[in-house]
Structure formats: structure tokens, C-alpha cells
Amino acid sequence: MASSQLLTRLIRALEVQPGVGPRSATRIAYYLLDHRRKEALNLASCLKEAMEQIRECPLCRDYSDQGAVCPICANVKRQDSRQLCIVESPVQVQTIESTGDYRGLYFILHGHLSPIDGIGPEELGFDLIEKRLKSGELEEVILATNPTVEGEATASYIAAMARKAGVRVTRIASGVPVGGDLDTIDAHTLSASLINRKPY
């Protein structure tokens, strides 16, 4: 137990981060107190401001300041693409954007279908997707959910919605990474790469 109640509270607060247990949180707390008090105060201020002011974009559900339309959704060239890439998390948007190869719009689910966890279509914003599908503004929906059982189930559900609305559906390919050695690839990944093969 720490010598200060405030220090104990700080350690417990730091444990909220993924991968940070009691020991790591204790080390971080003492490091901040010993060497980085000014930076810690700035971090606290940034955290407070972010938690109070960052909301979801009303169109794609990515994070934006004060819940305004995000820069990607506001981009006219992106709108003209008539493409909507559906991902599970905001981090995946950043990953796709880093490739520089996609110039369309996004929709972030913030998860996947999981009845056991009480996550259904309502929690994932399927009503917003359906509204966009019926608007006539889209020609293609690109499904970029994770290649897991839940991700595939989510993709299938959205694909059915898109086909019903007459919108073309595509799925990102998955398989052997560039530079990968077949000896080290798991069977599921190798199977996916065979199924999603293309002409050479």
C-alpha cells in the first residue's frame, strides 16, 4: 500500500490502461512524481479536455471535436467516390489511411456483433448504415471487419443489408502477407489466401 492516499488513487487510475497492471501503474506513478510532474499535469489537462469534448462524427462515428462532421466526411472528393468502407474501430481507419490507397468514406462500428456481450445491430449503428444505403449516395460498400467469427458474422449481416438496397458489396482480401514465409503462416490465414486468390 502506498504511503499516500492520493498516490494510491493515482496508481489505481493508471491501471485503467490496457496492459497496465498494479506493478506497471506503480512504476509509472513514481516516475511521474520523481521526474515528470509538469508533463503529468499537461497529460491530465489533455485527458480532461479530450474526454469532455471529443464525440462521434454524426456520419461515420469516428471521433471528432465536439461531435462535428469529421474532415474525411466533409471532403467533397471523398463523397464523390461513392464508396463506404466499414471497419470495427477508429484505429483501423488510421491504418487504412496510412496506405494512401483508399479515397472513399468510412463507417466505424466500434465493435462487432456479439449477442453474448449484448452487442447487437443497434449498438453498432446499423440504422445509420441502412439510412445511408437507402439514400442512393453509395455505389459500393467495402467490408473491412476483422477476419474472426464475429467479424465475418457482422460482415454478412451488413452485406445482406447492402444487397437489399442494390449496393455492390466487396470484402477486403486476407491471406499471406508480403514477404511472408508459408512455413510460418497459420492454416486459417493460408486457407483465406487460397480462397481469395486472383489471376496472376
Coordinates of C-alpha atoms in Angstrom, one line a residue:
M1 CA 0.0 0.0 0.0
A2 CA 1.3 3.5 -0.9
S3 CA 2.2 6.0 1.8
S4 CA -0.3 8.5 0.4
Q5 CA -4.0 8.0 -0.3
L6 CA -3.6 10.3 -3.4
L7 CA -0.8 8.1 -4.7
T8 CA -2.9 5.0 -4.2
R9 CA -5.7 6.7 -6.2
L10 CA -3.2 7.7 -8.9
I11 CA -1.9 4.1 -9.2
R12 CA -5.5 2.7 -9.5
A13 CA -6.4 5.3 -12.1
L14 CA -3.3 4.3 -14.2
E15 CA -4.4 0.7 -14.2
V16 CA -7.3 1.6 -16.5
Q17 CA -4.9 1.5 -19.4
P18 CA -4.7 -1.8 -21.4
G19 CA -1.7 -3.9 -20.4
V20 CA -1.0 -1.8 -17.3
G21 CA -1.3 -3.8 -14.1
P22 CA -0.6 -2.8 -10.5
R23 CA 3.2 -3.1 -10.8
S24 CA 3.4 -1.1 -14.0
A25 CA 1.0 1.5 -12.7
T26 CA 3.1 1.9 -9.6
R27 CA 6.3 2.4 -11.6
I28 CA 4.6 5.0 -13.8
A29 CA 3.2 6.9 -10.9
Y30 CA 6.6 7.1 -9.1
Y31 CA 8.3 8.1 -12.4
L32 CA 5.8 10.9 -13.0
L33 CA 6.2 12.1 -9.4
D34 CA 10.0 11.9 -9.5
H35 CA 10.8 13.2 -12.9
R36 CA 7.8 14.4 -15.0
R37 CA 5.4 16.4 -12.8
K38 CA 5.0 19.2 -15.4
E39 CA 4.3 16.7 -18.2
A40 CA 1.9 14.8 -16.0
L41 CA -0.1 18.0 -15.4
N42 CA -0.2 18.6 -19.1
L43 CA -1.4 15.0 -19.7
A44 CA -4.1 15.4 -17.1
S45 CA -5.3 18.6 -18.8
C46 CA -5.3 16.9 -22.2
L47 CA -7.2 13.9 -20.9
K48 CA -9.8 16.0 -19.2
E49 CA -10.3 18.2 -22.4
A50 CA -10.4 15.1 -24.7
M51 CA -12.9 13.2 -22.5
E52 CA -15.2 16.2 -22.3
Q53 CA -15.1 17.4 -25.9
I54 CA -14.4 14.5 -28.2
R55 CA -17.6 13.0 -29.6
E56 CA -18.6 10.8 -32.6
C57 CA -18.9 12.3 -36.1
P58 CA -22.7 12.0 -36.9
L59 CA -22.0 10.5 -40.3
C60 CA -19.2 7.9 -39.8
R61 CA -18.9 7.6 -36.0
D62 CA -15.2 8.4 -36.0
Y63 CA -14.1 10.7 -33.2
S64 CA -14.2 14.4 -33.9
D65 CA -14.0 17.6 -31.9
Q66 CA -17.4 18.4 -30.2
G67 CA -19.2 15.9 -32.4
A68 CA -18.8 17.9 -35.6
V69 CA -18.6 16.3 -39.0
C70 CA -15.1 14.9 -39.4
P71 CA -12.7 16.1 -42.1
I72 CA -13.0 12.9 -44.1
C73 CA -16.8 13.1 -44.2
A74 CA -16.7 16.8 -45.1
N75 CA -14.3 16.2 -48.0
V76 CA -16.3 16.6 -51.3
K77 CA -13.8 14.4 -53.3
R78 CA -14.3 11.6 -50.7
Q79 CA -18.1 11.9 -51.1
D80 CA -17.8 11.7 -54.9
S81 CA -16.1 8.3 -54.6
R82 CA -19.5 6.8 -53.6
Q83 CA -17.6 4.2 -51.6
L84 CA -18.1 3.4 -47.9
C85 CA -15.5 1.3 -46.1
I86 CA -16.9 -0.3 -42.9
V87 CA -14.4 -1.0 -40.1
E88 CA -14.6 -2.2 -36.5
S89 CA -12.6 0.5 -34.8
P90 CA -11.3 4.1 -35.4
V91 CA -7.7 2.8 -35.2
Q92 CA -8.4 0.8 -38.4
V93 CA -9.3 4.0 -40.2
Q94 CA -5.8 5.4 -39.4
T95 CA -4.2 2.1 -40.6
I96 CA -6.1 2.2 -44.0
E97 CA -5.4 5.9 -44.4
S98 CA -1.7 5.3 -43.8
T99 CA -1.6 3.2 -47.0
G100 CA -2.7 6.2 -49.1
D101 CA -4.6 3.8 -51.4
Y102 CA -8.2 4.5 -50.4
R103 CA -10.0 7.7 -51.1
G104 CA -13.6 7.0 -50.0
L105 CA -15.6 7.4 -46.9
Y106 CA -15.8 5.3 -43.7
F107 CA -18.2 4.0 -41.1
I108 CA -16.9 2.8 -37.7
L109 CA -18.9 0.1 -35.9
H110 CA -17.0 0.4 -32.6
G111 CA -17.1 -3.4 -32.3
H112 CA -18.8 -6.4 -33.9
L113 CA -21.9 -8.4 -33.4
S114 CA -21.7 -10.3 -30.1
P115 CA -25.0 -11.5 -28.6
I116 CA -23.2 -12.9 -25.6
D117 CA -21.9 -9.4 -24.7
G118 CA -25.2 -7.7 -25.6
I119 CA -23.8 -6.1 -28.7
G120 CA -26.4 -6.1 -31.5
P121 CA -27.2 -4.1 -34.6
E122 CA -28.4 -1.1 -32.5
E123 CA -25.1 -0.7 -30.7
L124 CA -23.1 -0.9 -33.9
G125 CA -25.1 1.8 -35.7
F126 CA -26.7 -0.4 -38.3
D127 CA -29.7 2.0 -38.5
L128 CA -27.3 4.7 -39.7
I129 CA -25.7 2.3 -42.3
E130 CA -29.2 1.4 -43.6
K131 CA -30.1 5.1 -43.9
R132 CA -27.0 5.7 -46.0
L133 CA -27.7 2.6 -48.1
K134 CA -31.2 3.9 -48.9
S135 CA -30.0 7.4 -49.7
G136 CA -28.7 6.4 -53.1
E137 CA -25.3 8.1 -52.4
L138 CA -23.4 4.8 -52.4
E139 CA -22.3 2.5 -55.2
E140 CA -20.0 0.2 -53.1
V141 CA -19.7 -1.0 -49.6
I142 CA -16.3 -2.3 -48.7
L143 CA -16.4 -4.7 -45.7
A144 CA -13.2 -4.4 -43.7
T145 CA -14.2 -6.1 -40.5
N146 CA -11.7 -8.4 -38.8
P147 CA -11.4 -12.0 -40.2
T148 CA -12.8 -13.5 -37.0
V149 CA -16.0 -15.5 -36.5
E150 CA -17.7 -12.3 -35.1
G151 CA -16.2 -10.1 -37.8
E152 CA -17.4 -12.4 -40.5
A153 CA -20.9 -12.6 -39.0
T154 CA -21.0 -8.8 -38.8
A155 CA -19.9 -8.5 -42.4
S156 CA -22.5 -11.0 -43.6
Y157 CA -25.3 -9.0 -41.9
I158 CA -24.1 -5.7 -43.5
A159 CA -23.7 -7.4 -46.9
A160 CA -27.3 -8.6 -46.8
M161 CA -28.5 -5.0 -46.0
A162 CA -26.4 -3.6 -48.9
R163 CA -27.6 -6.1 -51.4
K164 CA -31.2 -5.5 -50.4
A165 CA -30.5 -1.8 -51.1
G166 CA -28.9 -2.6 -54.5
V167 CA -25.4 -1.5 -53.4
R168 CA -22.4 -3.5 -54.6
V169 CA -20.6 -5.3 -51.8
T170 CA -16.9 -6.2 -51.7
R171 CA -14.7 -7.7 -48.9
I172 CA -11.0 -6.9 -48.3
A173 CA -8.8 -9.8 -49.1
S174 CA -6.9 -11.6 -46.4
G175 CA -4.1 -14.0 -46.5
V176 CA -0.3 -14.3 -46.8
P177 CA 1.5 -11.0 -46.0
V178 CA 4.0 -9.6 -48.5
G179 CA 7.4 -11.2 -47.6
G180 CA 5.7 -13.9 -45.6
D181 CA 7.0 -17.5 -45.4
L182 CA 4.4 -20.2 -46.0
D183 CA 6.1 -22.3 -43.3
T184 CA 5.2 -19.7 -40.6
I185 CA 1.6 -18.9 -41.8
D186 CA -1.3 -20.5 -39.8
A187 CA -3.8 -22.7 -41.6
H188 CA -6.7 -20.2 -41.3
T189 CA -4.7 -17.5 -43.0
L190 CA -3.4 -19.8 -45.7
S191 CA -6.9 -21.0 -46.3
A192 CA -8.1 -17.4 -46.7
S193 CA -5.3 -16.6 -49.1
L194 CA -6.2 -19.6 -51.3
I195 CA -9.9 -18.7 -51.3
N196 CA -9.2 -15.1 -52.2
R197 CA -6.6 -15.8 -54.9
K198 CA -6.7 -13.7 -58.0
P199 CA -5.4 -14.0 -61.6
Y200 CA -1.6 -13.7 -61.9

